[in-house]
Each structure stands twice: as structure tokens, then as C-alpha cells.
Amino acid sequence: MQGPPPRTALITGAAAGIGAAFARALAREGWRLVLVDRNSEGLQALAASLDTETATVTADLTTEAGIEAVADHCRGGLDLLVNNAGFGHPTEFLDTPIEAEIAMTRLHVEAVLRLTVDALPAMIERGRGGVINTGSVLGFFPSSTYSASKAWVINFTQSAAVKARPRGVDVMVLCPGFTRTEFHDTAAMNMTAVPDFLWLDADTLVAAALRDWRKRKAISIPGWQNKTIAVLSRLLPMRLILRIHARGAERPMAVREAAPRP
Ligand SMILES: NC(=O)c1ccc[n+]([C@@H]2O[C@H](COP(=O)([O-])OP(=O)(O)OC[C@H]3O[C@@H](n4cnc5c(N)ncnc54)[C@H](OP(=O)(O)O)[C@@H]3O)[C@@H](O)[C@H]2O)c1
């Protein structure tokens, strides 16, 4: 007797880091994958290494054409959408070109909104499926345009989860803390001051995220370190959080030469 057909997941930012870890974990479970990234070479290398049916879409999700190319796949009926692509800036917003800030907002807010809205109706009609949006524990703190965009992801995703859950669809925001990926190198951030115990590896993070998603949680904060940071964001007085942030802003983050783009 034939089993059920494989489920299909679309993952953005799949060529590296957390997205690639999602791809590896879901491939091991036999999911069919649609992998999206602006890094075409990275996508091809990952697809070749996975033992499952895989399609790749090279798209820059800060552009209209890129979002539309991926939206078509989302409307086609997915079982899981992972909105994960993201990047940061090493500089404060007044020192960052406005075009770069707008591109980040487009990726973290507009692309997440549009792809979620494109994917959900077909899932709701079938009464099953899910969306995982990657936020950040930084989204619990007012610290930058990056944290503000991730606060939006957390807020939006939790509200979408409330609406989708009674219709059989599980929407969850994943809030990583420091995770060993290419993220900080790409943004030319020097992270040597961050102690070892605060870091998680991407595969451990994703295994915990998928466990939480299967438990139908609306928010996943893997690791005791990140859970503690999230609790502190609620317990510490806002005045103190802002004072700590102001001290940090006086000592700008050390910036390295950006890693060359593949
Ligand atoms: N790593 C952390 O400590 C950490 C902590 C909290 C939250 N996060 C979040 O986790 C998510 C994944 O980050 P990561 O750590 O896995 O970073 P990563 O290793 O840099 O991987 C991100 C992937 O997304 C791709 N990407 C970036 N901008 C894109 C765009 N406009 N269109 C399509 N693809 C794009 C990148 O391509 P390129 O190589 O070309 O840039 C890269 O392949 C992000 O949303 C990030 O904000 C990460």
C-alpha cells in the first residue's frame, strides 16, 4: 500500500545557517523542499547534498520580482513555509545608508507578511499546514532597526497564530539568540566579546524549533540562555534596558571588513 505523498516545505534563506539547518532536518524526515536564497551557488551545493526531492529558487527577497517569484510557490499549496532569510547591519541607523535599512525592512517585514498571506489561505482550506517565521530574542528589546523589525515579526506571527490555529494551521515565531552561522560575518560584526556559553549551533536550534512547532507552540525560544534573555526583557524596567542600550551605543560595535559575497 502506498503511504501519504511527501509534504512540501519552502524555506527562505536556505543556502546557509539556520535555513540550511531547517533544510537538512526536514530532508531527513523525507519532506519535499523548495529552497530559496539570493546565493545561487550555495543553494545548488545544499540541494546536491540532500537526499530528498528538492527545487531551488534564486531570488532576492528585497525586490518585487524576488518576492513575486516565491509568492507563486506559496500560493501553490505548501505544507510548511519557513520565512527565515534575514541580515543585520553593523552600524547604528543614523550611520547606515537608508537604502540598506529599507532593504532590511522589506526582507524582515514585507516579504514575511506577503509570503505568509500568500501561503495561509490554501493551508486553512485544507485544515492543515504551518508557517515558521524567524524572529530574534533581540526583538524583545528596543535596540536597533534590526530589533524593531524582529519585534514586528514576533508580534505579527503571534497574532497570525491565534487566527490560524482554530483552523488547523500552526503558525510559530522562532526567536534565536546568538547562533553560529554566517550572519555576523556577512554583516561584518565582530562577535569575539560574546562568551561561548551564549552560542547555540544551528542544527540544535532547529531541532528544538521543530519540536516546539509540533507541540503547536506560537513562540519558540530554544536554549536556556535565550529563555533567560526573554524573561529578563519582561522583568527589567524599561528605563534600565534603555540605559544599558545607551551605554552600548556610546561604544559602537567593532566592525570588520565585510566577508566577500559568494
Ligand atoms: N545567527 C544569529 O545569531 C541569529 C540570531 C537571531 C536571529 N537570526 C535570524 O535568523 C535568520 C537566519 O539567519 P542566519 O543566522 O542563518 O544567517 P546566514 O547564515 O547569513 O544565512 C542567511 C541566508 O539568507 C540569505 N539572504 C539574505 N538576504 C536575502 C535576501 N534579500 N533574499 C534572499 N536570501 C537572502 C543569505 O544570503 P547571503 O549569503 O547572500 O547573505 C544567507 O544564505 C535571519 O532572519 C536572522 O535575522 C539569526
PDB file of C-alpha atoms and ligand atoms in Angstrom:
ATOM      1  CA  MET A   1       0.000   0.000   0.000  1.00  0.00           C
ATOM      2  CA  GLN A   2       1.292   3.483  -0.871  1.00  0.00           C
ATOM      3  CA  GLY A   3       1.939   5.894   2.031  1.00  0.00           C
ATOM      4  CA  PRO A   4       0.777   9.531   2.008  1.00  0.00           C
ATOM      5  CA  PRO A   5       2.586  11.780  -0.508  1.00  0.00           C
ATOM      6  CA  PRO A   6       5.593  13.654   0.934  1.00  0.00           C
ATOM      7  CA  ARG A   7       4.843  17.040   2.455  1.00  0.00           C
ATOM      8  CA  THR A   8       6.334  20.154   0.868  1.00  0.00           C
ATOM      9  CA  ALA A   9       8.225  22.872   2.761  1.00  0.00           C
ATOM     10  CA  LEU A  10       9.525  26.151   1.337  1.00  0.00           C
ATOM     11  CA  ILE A  11      12.466  27.697   3.211  1.00  0.00           C
ATOM     12  CA  THR A  12      13.847  31.193   2.560  1.00  0.00           C
ATOM     13  CA  GLY A  13      17.480  31.986   3.338  1.00  0.00           C
ATOM     14  CA  ALA A  14      18.138  28.280   2.870  1.00  0.00           C
ATOM     15  CA  ALA A  15      21.680  28.431   1.478  1.00  0.00           C
ATOM     16  CA  ALA A  16      23.354  28.975   4.854  1.00  0.00           C
ATOM     17  CA  GLY A  17      22.976  28.948   8.616  1.00  0.00           C
ATOM     18  CA  ILE A  18      19.564  28.371  10.191  1.00  0.00           C
ATOM     19  CA  GLY A  19      17.774  27.958   6.832  1.00  0.00           C
ATOM     20  CA  ALA A  20      20.213  25.236   5.740  1.00  0.00           C
ATOM     21  CA  ALA A  21      19.715  23.527   9.117  1.00  0.00           C
ATOM     22  CA  PHE A  22      15.933  23.530   8.506  1.00  0.00           C
ATOM     23  CA  ALA A  23      16.560  22.021   5.062  1.00  0.00           C
ATOM     24  CA  ARG A  24      18.779  19.239   6.481  1.00  0.00           C
ATOM     25  CA  ALA A  25      16.321  18.401   9.278  1.00  0.00           C
ATOM     26  CA  LEU A  26      13.262  18.294   7.008  1.00  0.00           C
ATOM     27  CA  ALA A  27      15.125  16.356   4.289  1.00  0.00           C
ATOM     28  CA  ARG A  28      15.976  13.659   6.844  1.00  0.00           C
ATOM     29  CA  GLU A  29      12.233  13.334   7.513  1.00  0.00           C
ATOM     30  CA  GLY A  30      11.507  12.930   3.775  1.00  0.00           C
ATOM     31  CA  TRP A  31       9.919  16.336   3.114  1.00  0.00           C
ATOM     32  CA  ARG A  32       9.953  17.657  -0.440  1.00  0.00           C
ATOM     33  CA  LEU A  33      11.784  21.012  -0.374  1.00  0.00           C
ATOM     34  CA  VAL A  34      11.656  24.324  -2.198  1.00  0.00           C
ATOM     35  CA  LEU A  35      14.838  26.175  -1.210  1.00  0.00           C
ATOM     36  CA  VAL A  36      15.015  29.946  -1.731  1.00  0.00           C
ATOM     37  CA  ASP A  37      18.046  32.216  -1.406  1.00  0.00           C
ATOM     38  CA  ARG A  38      19.834  35.004  -3.249  1.00  0.00           C
ATOM     39  CA  ASN A  39      23.001  32.895  -3.112  1.00  0.00           C
ATOM     40  CA  SER A  40      22.534  30.590  -6.095  1.00  0.00           C
ATOM     41  CA  GLU A  41      25.796  28.638  -5.684  1.00  0.00           C
ATOM     42  CA  GLY A  42      25.091  27.949  -2.023  1.00  0.00           C
ATOM     43  CA  LEU A  43      21.585  26.772  -2.901  1.00  0.00           C
ATOM     44  CA  GLN A  44      22.848  24.337  -5.566  1.00  0.00           C
ATOM     45  CA  ALA A  45      25.501  22.931  -3.235  1.00  0.00           C
ATOM     46  CA  LEU A  46      22.964  22.377  -0.451  1.00  0.00           C
ATOM     47  CA  ALA A  47      20.373  20.831  -2.805  1.00  0.00           C
ATOM     48  CA  ALA A  48      23.002  18.400  -4.132  1.00  0.00           C
ATOM     49  CA  SER A  49      23.839  17.288  -0.599  1.00  0.00           C
ATOM     50  CA  LEU A  50      20.234  16.476   0.405  1.00  0.00           C
ATOM     51  CA  ASP A  51      18.674  13.079  -0.071  1.00  0.00           C
ATOM     52  CA  THR A  52      15.182  14.296  -0.974  1.00  0.00           C
ATOM     53  CA  GLU A  53      13.277  15.869  -3.879  1.00  0.00           C
ATOM     54  CA  THR A  54      14.442  19.498  -3.980  1.00  0.00           C
ATOM     55  CA  ALA A  55      13.684  22.549  -6.124  1.00  0.00           C
ATOM     56  CA  THR A  56      15.699  25.756  -5.855  1.00  0.00           C
ATOM     57  CA  VAL A  57      14.624  29.352  -6.455  1.00  0.00           C
ATOM     58  CA  THR A  58      17.288  32.051  -6.659  1.00  0.00           C
ATOM     59  CA  ALA A  59      15.552  35.215  -5.525  1.00  0.00           C
ATOM     60  CA  ASP A  60      16.456  38.429  -3.725  1.00  0.00           C
ATOM     61  CA  LEU A  61      13.529  38.949  -1.365  1.00  0.00           C
ATOM     62  CA  THR A  62      14.237  42.667  -1.053  1.00  0.00           C
ATOM     63  CA  THR A  63      12.973  43.063  -4.647  1.00  0.00           C
ATOM     64  CA  GLU A  64       9.444  42.923  -6.034  1.00  0.00           C
ATOM     65  CA  ALA A  65      10.466  40.319  -8.640  1.00  0.00           C
ATOM     66  CA  GLY A  66      12.056  38.160  -5.943  1.00  0.00           C
ATOM     67  CA  ILE A  67       9.021  38.272  -3.647  1.00  0.00           C
ATOM     68  CA  GLU A  68       6.649  37.527  -6.559  1.00  0.00           C
ATOM     69  CA  ALA A  69       8.719  34.546  -7.751  1.00  0.00           C
ATOM     70  CA  VAL A  70       8.434  32.980  -4.296  1.00  0.00           C
ATOM     71  CA  ALA A  71       4.803  34.046  -3.748  1.00  0.00           C
ATOM     72  CA  ASP A  72       3.775  31.850  -6.701  1.00  0.00           C
ATOM     73  CA  HIS A  73       5.152  28.786  -4.899  1.00  0.00           C
ATOM     74  CA  CYS A  74       3.395  29.796  -1.662  1.00  0.00           C
ATOM     75  CA  ARG A  75       0.017  30.156  -3.383  1.00  0.00           C
ATOM     76  CA  GLY A  76       0.531  26.726  -4.985  1.00  0.00           C
ATOM     77  CA  GLY A  77      -0.165  24.974  -1.676  1.00  0.00           C
ATOM     78  CA  LEU A  78       2.629  24.252   0.820  1.00  0.00           C
ATOM     79  CA  ASP A  79       2.586  22.177   3.995  1.00  0.00           C
ATOM     80  CA  LEU A  80       5.181  24.385   5.696  1.00  0.00           C
ATOM     81  CA  LEU A  81       6.559  27.846   4.943  1.00  0.00           C
ATOM     82  CA  VAL A  82       9.733  28.910   6.767  1.00  0.00           C
ATOM     83  CA  ASN A  83      10.295  32.676   6.398  1.00  0.00           C
ATOM     84  CA  ASN A  84      13.885  32.744   7.567  1.00  0.00           C
ATOM     85  CA  ALA A  85      16.030  34.953   5.272  1.00  0.00           C
ATOM     86  CA  GLY A  86      17.488  37.895   7.126  1.00  0.00           C
ATOM     87  CA  PHE A  87      20.538  40.067   7.650  1.00  0.00           C
ATOM     88  CA  GLY A  88      21.808  42.738  10.010  1.00  0.00           C
ATOM     89  CA  HIS A  89      23.818  45.937   9.863  1.00  0.00           C
ATOM     90  CA  PRO A  90      26.952  46.571  11.926  1.00  0.00           C
ATOM     91  CA  THR A  91      26.165  50.297  12.260  1.00  0.00           C
ATOM     92  CA  GLU A  92      23.534  52.343  14.108  1.00  0.00           C
ATOM     93  CA  PHE A  93      20.648  53.500  11.930  1.00  0.00           C
ATOM     94  CA  LEU A  94      21.934  57.083  11.570  1.00  0.00           C
ATOM     95  CA  ASP A  95      25.203  55.712  10.161  1.00  0.00           C
ATOM     96  CA  THR A  96      23.583  53.183   7.805  1.00  0.00           C
ATOM     97  CA  PRO A  97      22.564  54.130   4.253  1.00  0.00           C
ATOM     98  CA  ILE A  98      18.791  54.474   4.191  1.00  0.00           C
ATOM     99  CA  GLU A  99      18.578  52.127   1.176  1.00  0.00           C
ATOM    100  CA  ALA A 100      20.132  49.357   3.283  1.00  0.00           C
ATOM    101  CA  GLU A 101      17.631  49.999   6.096  1.00  0.00           C
ATOM    102  CA  ILE A 102      14.709  49.898   3.666  1.00  0.00           C
ATOM    103  CA  ALA A 103      16.020  46.642   2.140  1.00  0.00           C
ATOM    104  CA  MET A 104      16.164  45.080   5.614  1.00  0.00           C
ATOM    105  CA  THR A 105      12.625  46.215   6.396  1.00  0.00           C
ATOM    106  CA  ARG A 106      11.473  44.813   3.077  1.00  0.00           C
ATOM    107  CA  LEU A 107      13.034  41.426   3.837  1.00  0.00           C
ATOM    108  CA  HIS A 108      12.070  41.140   7.527  1.00  0.00           C
ATOM    109  CA  VAL A 109       8.625  42.734   7.295  1.00  0.00           C
ATOM    110  CA  GLU A 110       7.208  42.967   3.769  1.00  0.00           C
ATOM    111  CA  ALA A 111       8.439  39.593   2.476  1.00  0.00           C
ATOM    112  CA  VAL A 112       7.354  37.828   5.699  1.00  0.00           C
ATOM    113  CA  LEU A 113       3.914  39.460   5.556  1.00  0.00           C
ATOM    114  CA  ARG A 114       3.309  38.812   1.874  1.00  0.00           C
ATOM    115  CA  LEU A 115       4.522  35.202   1.804  1.00  0.00           C
ATOM    116  CA  THR A 116       2.548  34.358   4.956  1.00  0.00           C
ATOM    117  CA  VAL A 117      -0.600  35.908   3.479  1.00  0.00           C
ATOM    118  CA  ASP A 118       0.021  34.030   0.221  1.00  0.00           C
ATOM    119  CA  ALA A 119       0.536  30.652   1.904  1.00  0.00           C
ATOM    120  CA  LEU A 120      -2.158  30.652   4.602  1.00  0.00           C
ATOM    121  CA  PRO A 121      -5.424  30.523   2.575  1.00  0.00           C
ATOM    122  CA  ALA A 122      -4.622  27.159   0.914  1.00  0.00           C
ATOM    123  CA  MET A 123      -3.490  25.744   4.275  1.00  0.00           C
ATOM    124  CA  ILE A 124      -6.647  26.963   6.014  1.00  0.00           C
ATOM    125  CA  GLU A 125      -8.808  25.484   3.250  1.00  0.00           C
ATOM    126  CA  ARG A 126      -7.158  22.083   3.771  1.00  0.00           C
ATOM    127  CA  GLY A 127      -7.218  22.484   7.563  1.00  0.00           C
ATOM    128  CA  ARG A 128      -3.508  21.665   7.955  1.00  0.00           C
ATOM    129  CA  GLY A 129      -0.034  23.120   7.446  1.00  0.00           C
ATOM    130  CA  GLY A 130       2.118  25.700   9.124  1.00  0.00           C
ATOM    131  CA  VAL A 131       4.336  28.755   8.964  1.00  0.00           C
ATOM    132  CA  ILE A 132       7.524  29.348  10.942  1.00  0.00           C
ATOM    133  CA  ASN A 133       8.838  32.938  10.886  1.00  0.00           C
ATOM    134  CA  THR A 134      12.336  33.564  12.189  1.00  0.00           C
ATOM    135  CA  GLY A 135      12.405  36.484  14.618  1.00  0.00           C
ATOM    136  CA  SER A 136      15.117  37.046  17.237  1.00  0.00           C
ATOM    137  CA  VAL A 137      15.384  37.446  21.008  1.00  0.00           C
ATOM    138  CA  LEU A 138      16.598  40.959  20.139  1.00  0.00           C
ATOM    139  CA  GLY A 139      13.004  41.637  19.094  1.00  0.00           C
ATOM    140  CA  PHE A 140      12.143  41.787  22.821  1.00  0.00           C
ATOM    141  CA  PHE A 141      14.442  44.816  23.285  1.00  0.00           C
ATOM    142  CA  PRO A 142      14.418  48.315  21.767  1.00  0.00           C
ATOM    143  CA  SER A 143      17.966  48.368  20.392  1.00  0.00           C
ATOM    144  CA  SER A 144      18.074  48.996  16.619  1.00  0.00           C
ATOM    145  CA  THR A 145      16.154  48.952  13.357  1.00  0.00           C
ATOM    146  CA  TYR A 146      17.035  45.237  13.253  1.00  0.00           C
ATOM    147  CA  SER A 147      15.420  44.604  16.642  1.00  0.00           C
ATOM    148  CA  ALA A 148      12.424  46.732  15.635  1.00  0.00           C
ATOM    149  CA  SER A 149      11.894  44.636  12.502  1.00  0.00           C
ATOM    150  CA  LYS A 150      12.151  41.417  14.542  1.00  0.00           C
ATOM    151  CA  ALA A 151       9.685  42.834  17.120  1.00  0.00           C
ATOM    152  CA  TRP A 152       7.281  43.167  14.203  1.00  0.00           C
ATOM    153  CA  VAL A 153       7.895  39.517  13.227  1.00  0.00           C
ATOM    154  CA  ILE A 154       7.183  38.365  16.811  1.00  0.00           C
ATOM    155  CA  ASN A 155       4.041  40.473  17.183  1.00  0.00           C
ATOM    156  CA  PHE A 156       2.615  39.672  13.734  1.00  0.00           C
ATOM    157  CA  THR A 157       3.335  35.954  13.930  1.00  0.00           C
ATOM    158  CA  GLN A 158       1.754  35.530  17.358  1.00  0.00           C
ATOM    159  CA  SER A 159      -1.383  37.296  16.154  1.00  0.00           C
ATOM    160  CA  ALA A 160      -1.472  35.152  12.976  1.00  0.00           C
ATOM    161  CA  ALA A 161      -1.077  32.034  15.157  1.00  0.00           C
ATOM    162  CA  VAL A 162      -4.200  32.919  17.133  1.00  0.00           C
ATOM    163  CA  LYS A 163      -6.228  33.229  13.933  1.00  0.00           C
ATOM    164  CA  ALA A 164      -4.813  30.169  12.144  1.00  0.00           C
ATOM    165  CA  ARG A 165      -4.768  27.666  14.993  1.00  0.00           C
ATOM    166  CA  PRO A 166      -8.548  27.060  15.279  1.00  0.00           C
ATOM    167  CA  ARG A 167      -8.452  26.316  11.532  1.00  0.00           C
ATOM    168  CA  GLY A 168      -5.847  23.563  11.948  1.00  0.00           C
ATOM    169  CA  VAL A 169      -2.796  25.598  10.833  1.00  0.00           C
ATOM    170  CA  ASP A 170       0.180  26.081  13.175  1.00  0.00           C
ATOM    171  CA  VAL A 171       1.981  29.407  12.910  1.00  0.00           C
ATOM    172  CA  MET A 172       5.054  29.945  15.094  1.00  0.00           C
ATOM    173  CA  VAL A 173       7.777  32.552  15.548  1.00  0.00           C
ATOM    174  CA  LEU A 174      11.273  31.190  16.196  1.00  0.00           C
ATOM    175  CA  CYS A 175      13.401  33.511  18.356  1.00  0.00           C
ATOM    176  CA  PRO A 176      17.077  32.574  18.126  1.00  0.00           C
ATOM    177  CA  GLY A 177      19.757  34.237  20.216  1.00  0.00           C
ATOM    178  CA  PHE A 178      23.447  34.059  19.254  1.00  0.00           C
ATOM    179  CA  THR A 179      23.630  31.224  16.719  1.00  0.00           C
ATOM    180  CA  ARG A 180      26.772  30.085  14.915  1.00  0.00           C
ATOM    181  CA  THR A 181      26.042  30.862  11.232  1.00  0.00           C
ATOM    182  CA  GLU A 182      27.378  33.212   8.555  1.00  0.00           C
ATOM    183  CA  PHE A 183      25.111  36.028   9.807  1.00  0.00           C
ATOM    184  CA  HIS A 184      27.696  38.045  11.760  1.00  0.00           C
ATOM    185  CA  ASP A 185      30.468  37.628   9.162  1.00  0.00           C
ATOM    186  CA  THR A 186      28.124  38.774   6.391  1.00  0.00           C
ATOM    187  CA  ALA A 187      27.244  41.868   8.438  1.00  0.00           C
ATOM    188  CA  ALA A 188      30.940  42.419   9.282  1.00  0.00           C
ATOM    189  CA  MET A 189      30.217  42.276  13.019  1.00  0.00           C
ATOM    190  CA  ASN A 190      32.994  41.382  15.425  1.00  0.00           C
ATOM    191  CA  MET A 191      31.445  38.992  17.956  1.00  0.00           C
ATOM    192  CA  THR A 192      34.591  37.951  19.827  1.00  0.00           C
ATOM    193  CA  ALA A 193      33.330  39.595  23.041  1.00  0.00           C
ATOM    194  CA  VAL A 194      30.284  37.292  23.203  1.00  0.00           C
ATOM    195  CA  PRO A 195      31.018  34.446  25.651  1.00  0.00           C
ATOM    196  CA  ASP A 196      30.923  30.873  24.357  1.00  0.00           C
ATOM    197  CA  PHE A 197      28.070  29.750  26.601  1.00  0.00           C
ATOM    198  CA  LEU A 198      25.648  32.155  24.878  1.00  0.00           C
ATOM    199  CA  TRP A 199      26.023  30.472  21.466  1.00  0.00           C
ATOM    200  CA  LEU A 200      23.903  27.651  20.018  1.00  0.00           C
ATOM    201  CA  ASP A 201      24.627  25.763  16.821  1.00  0.00           C
ATOM    202  CA  ALA A 202      22.060  25.992  14.042  1.00  0.00           C
ATOM    203  CA  ASP A 203      21.168  22.268  13.992  1.00  0.00           C
ATOM    204  CA  THR A 204      20.420  22.208  17.751  1.00  0.00           C
ATOM    205  CA  LEU A 205      18.344  25.387  17.387  1.00  0.00           C
ATOM    206  CA  VAL A 206      16.297  23.979  14.500  1.00  0.00           C
ATOM    207  CA  ALA A 207      15.701  20.597  16.201  1.00  0.00           C
ATOM    208  CA  ALA A 208      14.227  22.487  19.190  1.00  0.00           C
ATOM    209  CA  ALA A 209      12.196  24.748  16.901  1.00  0.00           C
ATOM    210  CA  LEU A 210      10.633  21.798  15.058  1.00  0.00           C
ATOM    211  CA  ARG A 211       9.818  20.103  18.392  1.00  0.00           C
ATOM    212  CA  ASP A 212       8.077  23.293  19.546  1.00  0.00           C
ATOM    213  CA  TRP A 213       6.197  23.650  16.242  1.00  0.00           C
ATOM    214  CA  ARG A 214       4.913  20.068  16.576  1.00  0.00           C
ATOM    215  CA  LYS A 215       3.749  20.903  20.098  1.00  0.00           C
ATOM    216  CA  ARG A 216       1.708  23.693  18.422  1.00  0.00           C
ATOM    217  CA  LYS A 217       3.557  26.481  20.253  1.00  0.00           C
ATOM    218  CA  ALA A 218       3.126  30.022  18.906  1.00  0.00           C
ATOM    219  CA  ILE A 219       6.624  31.034  20.010  1.00  0.00           C
ATOM    220  CA  SER A 220       9.847  29.033  20.224  1.00  0.00           C
ATOM    221  CA  ILE A 221      12.857  30.287  22.199  1.00  0.00           C
ATOM    222  CA  PRO A 222      15.437  27.477  22.065  1.00  0.00           C
ATOM    223  CA  GLY A 223      18.143  27.246  24.744  1.00  0.00           C
ATOM    224  CA  TRP A 224      18.159  28.203  28.426  1.00  0.00           C
ATOM    225  CA  GLN A 225      20.359  31.203  27.557  1.00  0.00           C
ATOM    226  CA  ASN A 226      17.748  32.647  25.202  1.00  0.00           C
ATOM    227  CA  LYS A 227      14.852  31.840  27.513  1.00  0.00           C
ATOM    228  CA  THR A 228      16.680  33.758  30.275  1.00  0.00           C
ATOM    229  CA  ILE A 229      17.218  36.740  27.948  1.00  0.00           C
ATOM    230  CA  ALA A 230      13.497  36.687  27.048  1.00  0.00           C
ATOM    231  CA  VAL A 231      12.471  36.575  30.725  1.00  0.00           C
ATOM    232  CA  LEU A 232      14.847  39.473  31.517  1.00  0.00           C
ATOM    233  CA  SER A 233      13.196  41.544  28.797  1.00  0.00           C
ATOM    234  CA  ARG A 234       9.948  41.274  30.770  1.00  0.00           C
ATOM    235  CA  LEU A 235      11.374  41.648  34.272  1.00  0.00           C
ATOM    236  CA  LEU A 236      13.847  44.506  33.832  1.00  0.00           C
ATOM    237  CA  PRO A 237      12.395  48.024  33.990  1.00  0.00           C
ATOM    238  CA  MET A 238      12.349  49.656  30.539  1.00  0.00           C
ATOM    239  CA  ARG A 239      14.346  52.612  31.935  1.00  0.00           C
ATOM    240  CA  LEU A 240      17.197  50.242  32.823  1.00  0.00           C
ATOM    241  CA  ILE A 241      17.061  48.472  29.424  1.00  0.00           C
ATOM    242  CA  LEU A 242      17.278  51.846  27.660  1.00  0.00           C
ATOM    243  CA  ARG A 243      20.165  52.956  29.882  1.00  0.00           C
ATOM    244  CA  ILE A 244      22.121  49.770  29.057  1.00  0.00           C
ATOM    245  CA  HIS A 245      21.366  50.347  25.361  1.00  0.00           C
ATOM    246  CA  ALA A 246      22.575  53.972  25.574  1.00  0.00           C
ATOM    247  CA  ARG A 247      25.872  52.785  27.155  1.00  0.00           C
ATOM    248  CA  GLY A 248      26.307  50.250  24.333  1.00  0.00           C
ATOM    249  CA  ALA A 249      25.598  52.924  21.714  1.00  0.00           C
ATOM    250  CA  GLU A 250      28.437  55.028  23.141  1.00  0.00           C
ATOM    251  CA  ARG A 251      30.779  52.144  22.342  1.00  0.00           C
ATOM    252  CA  PRO A 252      29.979  51.270  18.709  1.00  0.00           C
ATOM    253  CA  MET A 253      30.350  47.630  17.738  1.00  0.00           C
ATOM    254  CA  ALA A 254      33.768  46.828  16.279  1.00  0.00           C
ATOM    255  CA  VAL A 255      33.356  46.430  12.562  1.00  0.00           C
ATOM    256  CA  ARG A 256      35.462  44.145  10.423  1.00  0.00           C
ATOM    257  CA  GLU A 257      35.908  44.072   6.690  1.00  0.00           C
ATOM    258  CA  ALA A 258      32.749  42.508   5.247  1.00  0.00           C
ATOM    259  CA  ALA A 259      33.248  38.950   4.013  1.00  0.00           C
ATOM    260  CA  PRO A 260      33.272  38.895   0.203  1.00  0.00           C
ATOM    261  CA  ARG A 261      29.930  37.846  -1.273  1.00  0.00           C
ATOM    262  CA  PRO A 262      29.899  34.436  -2.901  1.00  0.00           C
TER     263      PRO A 262
HETATM  264  N1  LIG B   1      22.709  33.905  13.678  1.00  0.00           N
HETATM  265  C1  LIG B   1      22.183  34.534  14.690  1.00  0.00           C
HETATM  266  O1  LIG B   1      22.845  34.763  15.739  1.00  0.00           O
HETATM  267  C2  LIG B   1      20.736  34.983  14.627  1.00  0.00           C
HETATM  268  C3  LIG B   1      20.147  35.434  15.827  1.00  0.00           C
HETATM  269  C4  LIG B   1      18.813  35.824  15.809  1.00  0.00           C
HETATM  270  C5  LIG B   1      18.092  35.776  14.636  1.00  0.00           C
HETATM  271  N2  LIG B   1      18.689  35.359  13.492  1.00  0.00           N
HETATM  272  C6  LIG B   1      17.858  35.333  12.269  1.00  0.00           C
HETATM  273  O2  LIG B   1      17.930  34.051  11.690  1.00  0.00           O
HETATM  274  C7  LIG B   1      17.669  34.140  10.273  1.00  0.00           C
HETATM  275  C8  LIG B   1      18.708  33.333   9.524  1.00  0.00           C
HETATM  276  O3  LIG B   1      19.987  33.915   9.755  1.00  0.00           O
HETATM  277  P1  LIG B   1      21.313  33.064   9.792  1.00  0.00           P
HETATM  278  O4  LIG B   1      21.933  33.298  11.115  1.00  0.00           O
HETATM  279  O5  LIG B   1      21.079  31.684   9.338  1.00  0.00           O
HETATM  280  O6  LIG B   1      22.176  33.905   8.731  1.00  0.00           O
HETATM  281  P2  LIG B   1      23.085  33.427   7.484  1.00  0.00           P
HETATM  282  O7  LIG B   1      23.964  32.289   7.884  1.00  0.00           O
HETATM  283  O8  LIG B   1      23.712  34.681   6.981  1.00  0.00           O
HETATM  284  O9  LIG B   1      22.009  32.879   6.433  1.00  0.00           O
HETATM  285  C9  LIG B   1      21.036  33.731   5.891  1.00  0.00           C
HETATM  286  C10 LIG B   1      20.791  33.351   4.453  1.00  0.00           C
HETATM  287  O10 LIG B   1      19.754  34.241   3.945  1.00  0.00           O
HETATM  288  C11 LIG B   1      20.205  34.766   2.704  1.00  0.00           C
HETATM  289  N3  LIG B   1      19.632  36.064   2.426  1.00  0.00           N
HETATM  290  C12 LIG B   1      19.973  37.255   2.994  1.00  0.00           C
HETATM  291  N4  LIG B   1      19.288  38.244   2.425  1.00  0.00           N
HETATM  292  C13 LIG B   1      18.490  37.687   1.470  1.00  0.00           C
HETATM  293  C14 LIG B   1      17.582  38.214   0.537  1.00  0.00           C
HETATM  294  N5  LIG B   1      17.379  39.526   0.404  1.00  0.00           N
HETATM  295  N6  LIG B   1      16.916  37.360  -0.296  1.00  0.00           N
HETATM  296  C15 LIG B   1      17.157  36.031  -0.220  1.00  0.00           C
HETATM  297  N7  LIG B   1      18.043  35.475   0.628  1.00  0.00           N
HETATM  298  C16 LIG B   1      18.704  36.293   1.475  1.00  0.00           C
HETATM  299  C17 LIG B   1      21.709  34.879   2.872  1.00  0.00           C
HETATM  300  O11 LIG B   1      22.341  35.029   1.620  1.00  0.00           O
HETATM  301  P3  LIG B   1      23.768  35.840   1.559  1.00  0.00           P
HETATM  302  O12 LIG B   1      24.803  34.839   1.965  1.00  0.00           O
HETATM  303  O13 LIG B   1      23.856  36.262   0.133  1.00  0.00           O
HETATM  304  O14 LIG B   1      23.676  36.997   2.517  1.00  0.00           O
HETATM  305  C18 LIG B   1      22.025  33.560   3.566  1.00  0.00           C
HETATM  306  O15 LIG B   1      22.174  32.498   2.655  1.00  0.00           O
HETATM  307  C19 LIG B   1      17.662  35.633   9.950  1.00  0.00           C
HETATM  308  O16 LIG B   1      16.322  36.077   9.824  1.00  0.00           O
HETATM  309  C20 LIG B   1      18.325  36.274  11.168  1.00  0.00           C
HETATM  310  O17 LIG B   1      17.865  37.591  11.370  1.00  0.00           O
HETATM  311  C21 LIG B   1      19.991  34.953  13.457  1.00  0.00           C
END
